[in-house]
Coordinates of C-alpha atoms in Angstrom, one line a residue:
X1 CA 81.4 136.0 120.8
X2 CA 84.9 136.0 121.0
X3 CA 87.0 137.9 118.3
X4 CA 89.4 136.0 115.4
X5 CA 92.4 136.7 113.6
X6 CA 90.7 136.6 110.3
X7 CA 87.5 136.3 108.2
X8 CA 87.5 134.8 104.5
X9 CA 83.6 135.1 103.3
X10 CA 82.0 134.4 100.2
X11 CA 84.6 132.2 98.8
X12 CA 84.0 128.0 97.6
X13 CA 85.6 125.8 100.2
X14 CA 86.6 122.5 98.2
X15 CA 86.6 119.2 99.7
X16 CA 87.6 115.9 98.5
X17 CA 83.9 114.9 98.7
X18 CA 82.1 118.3 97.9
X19 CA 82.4 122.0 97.7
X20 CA 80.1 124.5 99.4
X21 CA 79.9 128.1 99.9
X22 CA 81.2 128.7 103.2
X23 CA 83.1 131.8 105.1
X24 CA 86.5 130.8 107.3
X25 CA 87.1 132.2 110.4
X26 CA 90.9 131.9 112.0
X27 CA 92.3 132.7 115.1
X28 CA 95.6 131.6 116.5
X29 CA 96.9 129.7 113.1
X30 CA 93.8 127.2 113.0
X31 CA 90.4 127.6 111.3
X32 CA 88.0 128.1 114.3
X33 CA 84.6 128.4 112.5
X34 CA 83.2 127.6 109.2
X35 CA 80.0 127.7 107.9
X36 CA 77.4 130.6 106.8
X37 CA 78.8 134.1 107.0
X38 CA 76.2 134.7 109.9
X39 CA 77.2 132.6 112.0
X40 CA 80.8 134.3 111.8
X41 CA 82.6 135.6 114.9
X42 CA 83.7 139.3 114.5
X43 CA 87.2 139.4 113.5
X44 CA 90.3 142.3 113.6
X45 CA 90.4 141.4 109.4
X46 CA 88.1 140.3 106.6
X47 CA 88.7 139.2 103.4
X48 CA 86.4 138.9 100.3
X49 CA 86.7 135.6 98.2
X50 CA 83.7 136.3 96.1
X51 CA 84.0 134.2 93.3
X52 CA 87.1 132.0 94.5
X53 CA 87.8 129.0 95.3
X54 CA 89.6 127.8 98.8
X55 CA 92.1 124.7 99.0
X56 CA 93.6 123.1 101.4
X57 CA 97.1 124.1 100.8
X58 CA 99.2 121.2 98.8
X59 CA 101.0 119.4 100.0
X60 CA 104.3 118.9 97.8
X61 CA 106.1 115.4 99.5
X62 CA 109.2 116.0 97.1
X63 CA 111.1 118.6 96.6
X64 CA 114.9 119.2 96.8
X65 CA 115.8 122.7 98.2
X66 CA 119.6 121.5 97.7
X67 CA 120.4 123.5 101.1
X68 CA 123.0 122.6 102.5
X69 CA 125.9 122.5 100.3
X70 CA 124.5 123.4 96.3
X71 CA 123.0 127.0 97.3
X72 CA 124.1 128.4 94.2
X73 CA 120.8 126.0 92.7
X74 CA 118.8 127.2 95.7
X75 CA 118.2 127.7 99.3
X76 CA 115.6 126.9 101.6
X77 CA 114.4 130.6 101.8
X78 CA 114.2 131.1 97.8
X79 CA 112.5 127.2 97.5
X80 CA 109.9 127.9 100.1
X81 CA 108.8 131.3 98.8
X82 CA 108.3 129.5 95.0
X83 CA 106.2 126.9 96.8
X84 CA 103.9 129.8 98.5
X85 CA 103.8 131.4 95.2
X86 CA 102.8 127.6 93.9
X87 CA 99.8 127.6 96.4
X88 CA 102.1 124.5 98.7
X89 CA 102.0 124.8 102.5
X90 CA 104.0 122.0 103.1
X91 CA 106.9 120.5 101.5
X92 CA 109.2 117.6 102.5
X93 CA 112.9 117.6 101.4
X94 CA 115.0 115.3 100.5
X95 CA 118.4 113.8 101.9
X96 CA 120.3 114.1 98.6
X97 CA 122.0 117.4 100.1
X98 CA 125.7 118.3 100.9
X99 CA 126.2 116.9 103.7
X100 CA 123.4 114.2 103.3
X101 CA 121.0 114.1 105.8
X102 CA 121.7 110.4 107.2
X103 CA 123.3 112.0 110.3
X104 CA 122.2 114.2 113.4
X105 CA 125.1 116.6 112.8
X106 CA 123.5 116.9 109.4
X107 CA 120.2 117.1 110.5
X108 CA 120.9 119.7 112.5
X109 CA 122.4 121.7 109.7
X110 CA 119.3 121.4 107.3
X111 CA 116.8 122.2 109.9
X112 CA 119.1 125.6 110.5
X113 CA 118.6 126.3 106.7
X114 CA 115.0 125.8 107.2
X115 CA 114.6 128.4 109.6
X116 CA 114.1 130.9 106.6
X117 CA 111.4 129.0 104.9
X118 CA 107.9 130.6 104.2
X119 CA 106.0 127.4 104.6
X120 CA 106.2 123.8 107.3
X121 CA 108.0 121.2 105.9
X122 CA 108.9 118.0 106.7
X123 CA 112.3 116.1 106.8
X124 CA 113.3 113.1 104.9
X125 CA 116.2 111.6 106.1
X126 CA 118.5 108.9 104.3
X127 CA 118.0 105.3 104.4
X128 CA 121.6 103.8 103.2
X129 CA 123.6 100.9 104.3
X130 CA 125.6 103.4 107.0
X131 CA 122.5 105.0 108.5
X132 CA 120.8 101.6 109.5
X133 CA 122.0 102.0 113.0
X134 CA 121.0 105.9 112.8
X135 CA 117.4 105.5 112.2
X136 CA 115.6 106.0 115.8
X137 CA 117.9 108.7 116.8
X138 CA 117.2 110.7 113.7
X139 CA 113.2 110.1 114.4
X140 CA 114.2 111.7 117.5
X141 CA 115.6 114.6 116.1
X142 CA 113.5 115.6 114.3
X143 CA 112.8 113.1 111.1
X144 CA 109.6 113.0 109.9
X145 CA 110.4 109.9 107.7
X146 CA 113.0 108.5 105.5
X147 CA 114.1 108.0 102.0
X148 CA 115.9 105.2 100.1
X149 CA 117.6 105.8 96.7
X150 CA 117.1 102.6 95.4
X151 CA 118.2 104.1 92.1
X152 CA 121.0 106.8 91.4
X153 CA 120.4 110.1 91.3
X154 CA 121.7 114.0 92.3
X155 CA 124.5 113.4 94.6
X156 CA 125.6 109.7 93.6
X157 CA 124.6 108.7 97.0
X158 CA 125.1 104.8 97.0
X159 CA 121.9 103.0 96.4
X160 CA 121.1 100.6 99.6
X161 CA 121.9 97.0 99.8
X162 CA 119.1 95.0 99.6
X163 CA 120.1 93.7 103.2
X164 CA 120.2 97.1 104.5
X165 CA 117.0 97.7 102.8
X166 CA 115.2 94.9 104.3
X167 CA 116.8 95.6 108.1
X168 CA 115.6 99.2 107.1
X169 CA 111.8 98.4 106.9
X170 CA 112.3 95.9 109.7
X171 CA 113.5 98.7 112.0
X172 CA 110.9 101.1 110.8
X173 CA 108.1 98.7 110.1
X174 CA 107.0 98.6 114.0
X175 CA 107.3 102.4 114.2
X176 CA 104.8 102.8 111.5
X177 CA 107.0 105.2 109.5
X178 CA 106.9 105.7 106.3
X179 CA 110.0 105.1 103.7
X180 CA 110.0 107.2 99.8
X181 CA 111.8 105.3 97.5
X182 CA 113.6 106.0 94.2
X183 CA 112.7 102.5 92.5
X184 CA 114.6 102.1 89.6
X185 CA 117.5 99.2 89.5
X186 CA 120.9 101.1 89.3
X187 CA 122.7 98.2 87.7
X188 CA 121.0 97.9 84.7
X189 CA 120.9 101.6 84.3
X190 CA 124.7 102.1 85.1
X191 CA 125.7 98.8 82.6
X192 CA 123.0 100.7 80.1
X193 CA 124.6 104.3 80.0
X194 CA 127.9 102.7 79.2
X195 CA 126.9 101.0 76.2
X196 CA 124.9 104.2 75.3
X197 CA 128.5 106.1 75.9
X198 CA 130.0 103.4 74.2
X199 CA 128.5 103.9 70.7
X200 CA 128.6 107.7 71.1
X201 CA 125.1 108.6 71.9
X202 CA 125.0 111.5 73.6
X203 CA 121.4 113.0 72.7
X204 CA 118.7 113.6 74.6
X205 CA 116.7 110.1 74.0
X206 CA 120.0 108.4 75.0
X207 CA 118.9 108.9 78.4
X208 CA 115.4 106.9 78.0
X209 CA 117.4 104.6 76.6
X210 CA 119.4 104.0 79.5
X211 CA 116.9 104.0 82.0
X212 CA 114.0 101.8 80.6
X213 CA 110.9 101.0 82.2
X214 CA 111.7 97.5 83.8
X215 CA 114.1 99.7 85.9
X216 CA 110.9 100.9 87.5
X217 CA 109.1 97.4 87.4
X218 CA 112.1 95.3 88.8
X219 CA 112.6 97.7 91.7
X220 CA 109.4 98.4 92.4
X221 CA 108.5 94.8 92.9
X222 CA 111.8 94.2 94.9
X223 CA 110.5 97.0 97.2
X224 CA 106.8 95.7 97.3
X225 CA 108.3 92.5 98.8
X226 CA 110.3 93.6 101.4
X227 CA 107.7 95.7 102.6
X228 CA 104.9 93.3 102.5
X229 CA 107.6 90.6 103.8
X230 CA 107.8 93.3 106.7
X231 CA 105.0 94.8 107.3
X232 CA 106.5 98.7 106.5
X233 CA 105.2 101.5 105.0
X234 CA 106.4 102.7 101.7
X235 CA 106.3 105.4 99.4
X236 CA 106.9 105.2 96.0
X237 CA 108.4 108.2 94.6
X238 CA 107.5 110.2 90.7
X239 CA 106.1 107.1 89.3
X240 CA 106.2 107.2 85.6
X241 CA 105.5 104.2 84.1
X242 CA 102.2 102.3 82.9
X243 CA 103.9 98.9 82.6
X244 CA 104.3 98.6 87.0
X245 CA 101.0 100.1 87.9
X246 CA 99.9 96.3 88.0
X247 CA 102.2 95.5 90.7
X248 CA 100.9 98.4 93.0
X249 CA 97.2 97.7 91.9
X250 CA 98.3 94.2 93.1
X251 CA 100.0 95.5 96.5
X252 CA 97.4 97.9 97.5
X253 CA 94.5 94.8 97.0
X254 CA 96.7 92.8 99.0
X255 CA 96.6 95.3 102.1
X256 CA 100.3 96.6 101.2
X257 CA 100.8 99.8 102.8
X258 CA 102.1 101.6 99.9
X259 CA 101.2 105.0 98.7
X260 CA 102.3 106.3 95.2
X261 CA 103.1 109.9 93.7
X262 CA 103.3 111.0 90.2
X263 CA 104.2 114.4 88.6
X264 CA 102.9 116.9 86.1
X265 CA 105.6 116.1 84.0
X266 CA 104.4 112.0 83.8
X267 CA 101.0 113.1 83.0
X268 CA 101.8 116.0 80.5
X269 CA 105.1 115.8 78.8
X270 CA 106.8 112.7 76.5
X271 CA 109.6 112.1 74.6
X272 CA 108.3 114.5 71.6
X273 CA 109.1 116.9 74.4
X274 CA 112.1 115.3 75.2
X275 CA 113.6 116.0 71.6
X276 CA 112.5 119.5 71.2
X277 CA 113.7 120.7 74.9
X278 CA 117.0 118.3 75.4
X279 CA 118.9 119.0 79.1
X280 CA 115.7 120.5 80.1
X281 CA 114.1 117.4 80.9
X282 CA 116.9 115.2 81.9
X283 CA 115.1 113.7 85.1
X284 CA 115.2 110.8 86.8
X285 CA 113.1 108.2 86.1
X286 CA 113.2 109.7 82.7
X287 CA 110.5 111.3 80.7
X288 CA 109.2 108.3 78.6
X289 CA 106.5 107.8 75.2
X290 CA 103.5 109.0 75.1
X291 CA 101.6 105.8 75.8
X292 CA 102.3 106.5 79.5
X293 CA 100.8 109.5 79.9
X294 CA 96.9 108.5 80.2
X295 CA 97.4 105.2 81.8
X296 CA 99.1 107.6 84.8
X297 CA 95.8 109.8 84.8
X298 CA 93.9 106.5 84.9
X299 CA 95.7 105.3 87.7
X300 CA 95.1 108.6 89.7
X301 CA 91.5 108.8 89.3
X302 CA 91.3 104.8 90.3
X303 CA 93.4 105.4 93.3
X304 CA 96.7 103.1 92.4
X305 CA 98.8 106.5 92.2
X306 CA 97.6 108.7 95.5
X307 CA 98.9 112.1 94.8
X308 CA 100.7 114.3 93.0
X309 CA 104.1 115.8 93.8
X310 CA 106.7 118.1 91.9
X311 CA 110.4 116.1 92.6
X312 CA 111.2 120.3 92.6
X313 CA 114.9 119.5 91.5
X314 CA 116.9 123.2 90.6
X315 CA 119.6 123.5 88.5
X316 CA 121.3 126.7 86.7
X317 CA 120.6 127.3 83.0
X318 CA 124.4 126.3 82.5
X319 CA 124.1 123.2 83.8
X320 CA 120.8 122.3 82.2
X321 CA 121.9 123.2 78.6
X322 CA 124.9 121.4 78.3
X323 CA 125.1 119.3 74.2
X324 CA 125.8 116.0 75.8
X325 CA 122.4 114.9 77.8
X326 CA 125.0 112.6 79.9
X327 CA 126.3 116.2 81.4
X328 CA 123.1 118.0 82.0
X329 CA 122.0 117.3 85.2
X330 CA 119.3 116.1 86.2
X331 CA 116.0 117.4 87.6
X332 CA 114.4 121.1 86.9
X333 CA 112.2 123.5 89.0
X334 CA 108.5 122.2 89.8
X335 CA 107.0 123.2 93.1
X336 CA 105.8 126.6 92.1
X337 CA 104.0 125.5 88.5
X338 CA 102.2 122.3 89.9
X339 CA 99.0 124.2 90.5
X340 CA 98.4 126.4 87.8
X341 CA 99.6 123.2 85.5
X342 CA 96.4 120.5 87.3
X343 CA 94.3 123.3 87.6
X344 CA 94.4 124.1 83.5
X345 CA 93.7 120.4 83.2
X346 CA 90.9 120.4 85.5
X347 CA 89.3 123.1 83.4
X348 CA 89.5 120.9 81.0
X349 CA 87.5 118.6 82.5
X350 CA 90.4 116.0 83.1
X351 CA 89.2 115.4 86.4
X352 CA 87.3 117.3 89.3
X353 CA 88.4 120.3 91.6
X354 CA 87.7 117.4 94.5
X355 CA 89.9 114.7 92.5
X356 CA 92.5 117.5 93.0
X357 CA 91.8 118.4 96.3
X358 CA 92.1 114.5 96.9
X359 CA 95.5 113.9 95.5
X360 CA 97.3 117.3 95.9
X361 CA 96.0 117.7 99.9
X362 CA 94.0 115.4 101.7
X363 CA 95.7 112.1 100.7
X364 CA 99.6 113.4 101.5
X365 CA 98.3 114.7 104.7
X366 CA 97.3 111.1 105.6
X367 CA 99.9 109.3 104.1
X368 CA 102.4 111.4 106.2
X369 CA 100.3 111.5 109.2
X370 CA 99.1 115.1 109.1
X371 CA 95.5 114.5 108.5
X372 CA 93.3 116.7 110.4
X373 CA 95.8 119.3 111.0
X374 CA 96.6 120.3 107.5
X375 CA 95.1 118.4 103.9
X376 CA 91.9 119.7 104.8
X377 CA 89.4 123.5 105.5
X378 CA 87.9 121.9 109.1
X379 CA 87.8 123.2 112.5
X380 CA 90.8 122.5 114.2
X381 CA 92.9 122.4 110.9
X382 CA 96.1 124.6 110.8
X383 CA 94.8 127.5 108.4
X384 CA 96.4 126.4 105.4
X385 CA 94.9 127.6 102.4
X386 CA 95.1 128.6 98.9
X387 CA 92.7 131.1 97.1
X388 CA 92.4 130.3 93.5
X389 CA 91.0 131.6 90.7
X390 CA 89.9 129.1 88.1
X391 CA 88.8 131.5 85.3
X392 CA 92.4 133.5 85.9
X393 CA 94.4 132.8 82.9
X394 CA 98.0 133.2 82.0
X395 CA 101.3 131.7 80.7
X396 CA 104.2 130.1 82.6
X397 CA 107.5 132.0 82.5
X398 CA 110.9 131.2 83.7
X399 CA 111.9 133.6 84.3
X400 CA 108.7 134.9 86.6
X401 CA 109.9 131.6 89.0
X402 CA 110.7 132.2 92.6
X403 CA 113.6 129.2 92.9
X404 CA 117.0 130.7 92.2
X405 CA 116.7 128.1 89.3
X406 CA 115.3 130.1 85.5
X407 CA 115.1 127.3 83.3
X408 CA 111.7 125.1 82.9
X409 CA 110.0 122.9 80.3
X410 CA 106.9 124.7 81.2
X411 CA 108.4 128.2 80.1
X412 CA 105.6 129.6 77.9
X413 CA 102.6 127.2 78.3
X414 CA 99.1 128.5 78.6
X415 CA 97.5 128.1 82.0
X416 CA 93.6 128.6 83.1
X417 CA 93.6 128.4 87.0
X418 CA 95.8 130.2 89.5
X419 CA 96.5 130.8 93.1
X420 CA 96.1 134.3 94.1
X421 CA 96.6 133.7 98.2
X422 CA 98.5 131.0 100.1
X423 CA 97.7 131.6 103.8
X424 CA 100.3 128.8 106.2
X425 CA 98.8 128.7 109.6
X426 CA 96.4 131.6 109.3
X427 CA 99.1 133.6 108.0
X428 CA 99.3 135.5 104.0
X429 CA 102.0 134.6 102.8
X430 CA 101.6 135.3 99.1
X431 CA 98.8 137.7 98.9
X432 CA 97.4 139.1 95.6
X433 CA 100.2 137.1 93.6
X434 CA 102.8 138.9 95.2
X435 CA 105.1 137.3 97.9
X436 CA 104.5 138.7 101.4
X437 CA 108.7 139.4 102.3
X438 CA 108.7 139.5 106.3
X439 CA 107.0 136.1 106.4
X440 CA 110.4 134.7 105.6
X441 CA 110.8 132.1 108.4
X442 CA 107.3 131.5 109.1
X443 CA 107.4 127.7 108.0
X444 CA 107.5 125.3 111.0
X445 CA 108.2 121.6 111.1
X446 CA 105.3 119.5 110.9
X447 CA 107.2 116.9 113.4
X448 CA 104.9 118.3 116.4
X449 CA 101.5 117.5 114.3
X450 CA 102.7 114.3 112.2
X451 CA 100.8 111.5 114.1
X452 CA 101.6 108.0 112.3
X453 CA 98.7 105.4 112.3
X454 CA 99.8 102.7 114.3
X455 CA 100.9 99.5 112.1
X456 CA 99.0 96.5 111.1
X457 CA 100.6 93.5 113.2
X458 CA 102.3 90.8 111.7
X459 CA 102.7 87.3 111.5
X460 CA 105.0 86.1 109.2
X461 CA 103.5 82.1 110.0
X462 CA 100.5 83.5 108.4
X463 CA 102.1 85.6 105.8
X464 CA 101.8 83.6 102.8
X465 CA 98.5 82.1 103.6
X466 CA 96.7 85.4 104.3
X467 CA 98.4 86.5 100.7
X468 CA 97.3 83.3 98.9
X469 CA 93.2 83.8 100.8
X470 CA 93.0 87.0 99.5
X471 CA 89.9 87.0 96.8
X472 CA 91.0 88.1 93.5
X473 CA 87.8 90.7 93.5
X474 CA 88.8 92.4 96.7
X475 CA 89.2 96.4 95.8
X476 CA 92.7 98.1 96.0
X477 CA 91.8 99.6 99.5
X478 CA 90.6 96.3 101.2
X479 CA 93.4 94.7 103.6
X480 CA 93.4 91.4 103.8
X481 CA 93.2 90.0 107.6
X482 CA 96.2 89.4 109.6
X483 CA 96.5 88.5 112.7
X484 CA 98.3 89.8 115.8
X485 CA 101.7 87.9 116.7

């Protein structure tokens, strides 16, 4: 029997469906055995996971490593390592950089930065009203997808014309990429924060006030439409409002291709939070009352919201802590507390260690097109991993974080769960909590793996009647027939 790389025995390996006691053999970046520790090949190095737990590595499909251009927030080398301290294998970055990734030239930039990073990513690149005619040269550059900020955000990028929104998903639609959006409607939050300016509010609420939840529900259904309309795929990004889940329950039963991420912060924190901490959790969409947290965790276990995700957004104490919320900005370090954060809640008995697995893993790695490769402890999977302990306990601090960024809302919360080993591609990089230097520059872009279903066809004559023929009972994951055009 040929030797391996690597061994894991004794150790829990956690499925969406189930978890059994199983040992991991790795050789050449991908797990190449797995099953009883007899049945093992011999390998140059063993590890012992007695009493652990192994995960497929998360998945994290937004975070902001604000490199190029902010790198005094942080940098793709001090981002990635927080993520492989966080237990995430794989991140995918947003456009919202300096310059913004909506050309080649910039591209090209960003995926230099990324040559330091500890674990693969994936690129987002802009969807704007001066990239339509960019789109299939950027896939070709390296692109794994796109991203559309409906509503305004870090870097005042211009929010996309409806038109070039719509010629957007039609260019993309037959390509059977994936768009993230920022759905929130920029008008009425812009027309908002000046009559909140107006009458001198300048506290922390002011900013909920500003941005309420039919800014999620107006440009959420916009979106919904021109993607159904079209036939693309679509993302909605760090969902965070009860009052719209109806319109993606309603998608997803109509055979919609839309997937849907929320954040620890949605499910945990409200505006009591808000009040205490001020700046610290000025984010966009904003942090809103406490009625929305559990309809969030409902819509997780039911399947309207798919995953979770961090919107990792770094920003300097300074710039966080400012009196007037309208000058704080926006967004605050996430990527390397997600784990420890679910995990605490799955002791709990919140949900299940496989509902995580499901949402932090195995359903990113299919909505990007990784599936098989990574989201998942099979043969042939890259060897992305991370070793937890549930029973470690601990509390979050600031300034223990890995992202240049030292100021979080989670500074000082009690956590019962931890990752003690990420392993990207068969490879420790964090081992026994601490991270493992020289695998700076490790990460790799998972453009060579991603493998996009192909898309359903379409044929708009029979758009509205398949719609209208679609029984009222059918489940969120039935599609509706359509037929080729």
């Amino acid at each position: 029997m040929k030797e391996v790389d690597l061994v894991i025995r004794g150790g829990k390996v956690v499925s969406p469906d189930r978890i059994v006691e199983a040992s991991v053999a790795i050789a050449a970046g991908e797990i190449v055995a797995l099953g009883h520790d007899d049945l093992m090949p011999p390998a140059r190095e063993t590890f012992q996971a007695d009493g652990l737990y192994l995960l497929p590595g998360a998945i994290d499909s937004h975070v902001h490593f604000r490199d190029p251009g902010y790198p005094h927030k942080e940098t793709w080398k001090s981002g990635s390592a927080a993520a492989a301290c966080g237990g995430v294998t794989t991140v995918f970055e947003m456009p919202n950089t300096n310059p913004p990734t909506g050309t080649v030239e910039a591209l090209r930039i960003k995926q230099r930065a990324a040559e330091s990073s500890y674990v693969d990513y994936g690129i987002h690149g802009l969807l704007g009203d001066d990239t339509i005619d960019r789109l299939e040269e950027l896939l070709e550059a390296g692109v794994t997808s796109f991203k559309a900020f409906v509503g305004n955000t870090f870097g005042n990028l211009p929010a996309p014309t409806d038109g070039a929104l719509l010629e957007g998903f039609e260019k993309l639609a037959p390509l059977g990429i994936r768009t993230v959006v920022h759905a929130e409607n920029s008008s009425i939050m812009a027309r908002r924060q000046l009559r909140m300016e107006a009458a001198g509010r300048i506290d922390a609420l002011a900013h909920l006030a500003s941005r309420p939840a039919v800014c999620e529900i107006e440009a959420i259904g916009r979106v919904l439409a021109l993607a159904e309309w079209t036939g693309a795929r679509v993302h909605i990004a760090h969902h965070s409002s009860r009052d719209s889940l109806f319109l993606l329950r309603e998608a997803k039963r109509r055979g919609v291709d839309v997937t849907v991420e929320t954040c620890p912060q949605y499910l945990l924190l409200n505006t009591g939070d808000m009040t205490r901490l001020g700046g610290i959790l000025r984010l966009n969409p904003p942090i809103r009352e406490a009625h929305h947290n559990q309809p969030l965790w409902d819509a997780l276990v039911e399947g309207v919201i798919d995953m979770i995700a961090t919107d990792h957004a770094p920003h300097t104490p300074e710039e966080k802590s400012r009196a007037n919320i309208w000058e704080c900005d926006c967004g605050f370090p996430g990527v390397e507390t997600q784990m420890p954060l679910m995990l605490t809640e799955i002791n709990r008995g919140r949900a299940s260690l496989m509902d995580y697995v499901r949402w932090s893993a195995a359903n990113p790695a299919k909505a990007w097109g990784l599936y098989g490769k990574k989201g998942v402890i099979a043969v042939g999977a890259h060897a992305d991993i991370a070793i937890v302990d549930l029973e470690r306990e601990g509390v979050l601090s600031e300034g223990k974080l890995h992202s240049i960024s030292k100021i979080s809302p989670w500074n000082g919360r009690v956590v019962k769960g931890y990752p003690l080993h990420t392993l990207v591609r068969g490879r420790f990089v964090v081992r026994d909590g601490r991270l493992v230097e020289e695998a700076a520059g490790w990460g790799r872009s998972v453009k060579d793996v991603q493998r996009m279903p192909d898309p359903a066809p379409r044929n708009m004559e029979t758009y509205m009647s398949n719609i209208l023929a679609t029984p009222a009972g059918v489940p969120p994951t039935a599609t509706p027939r359509r037929e080729a055009a």
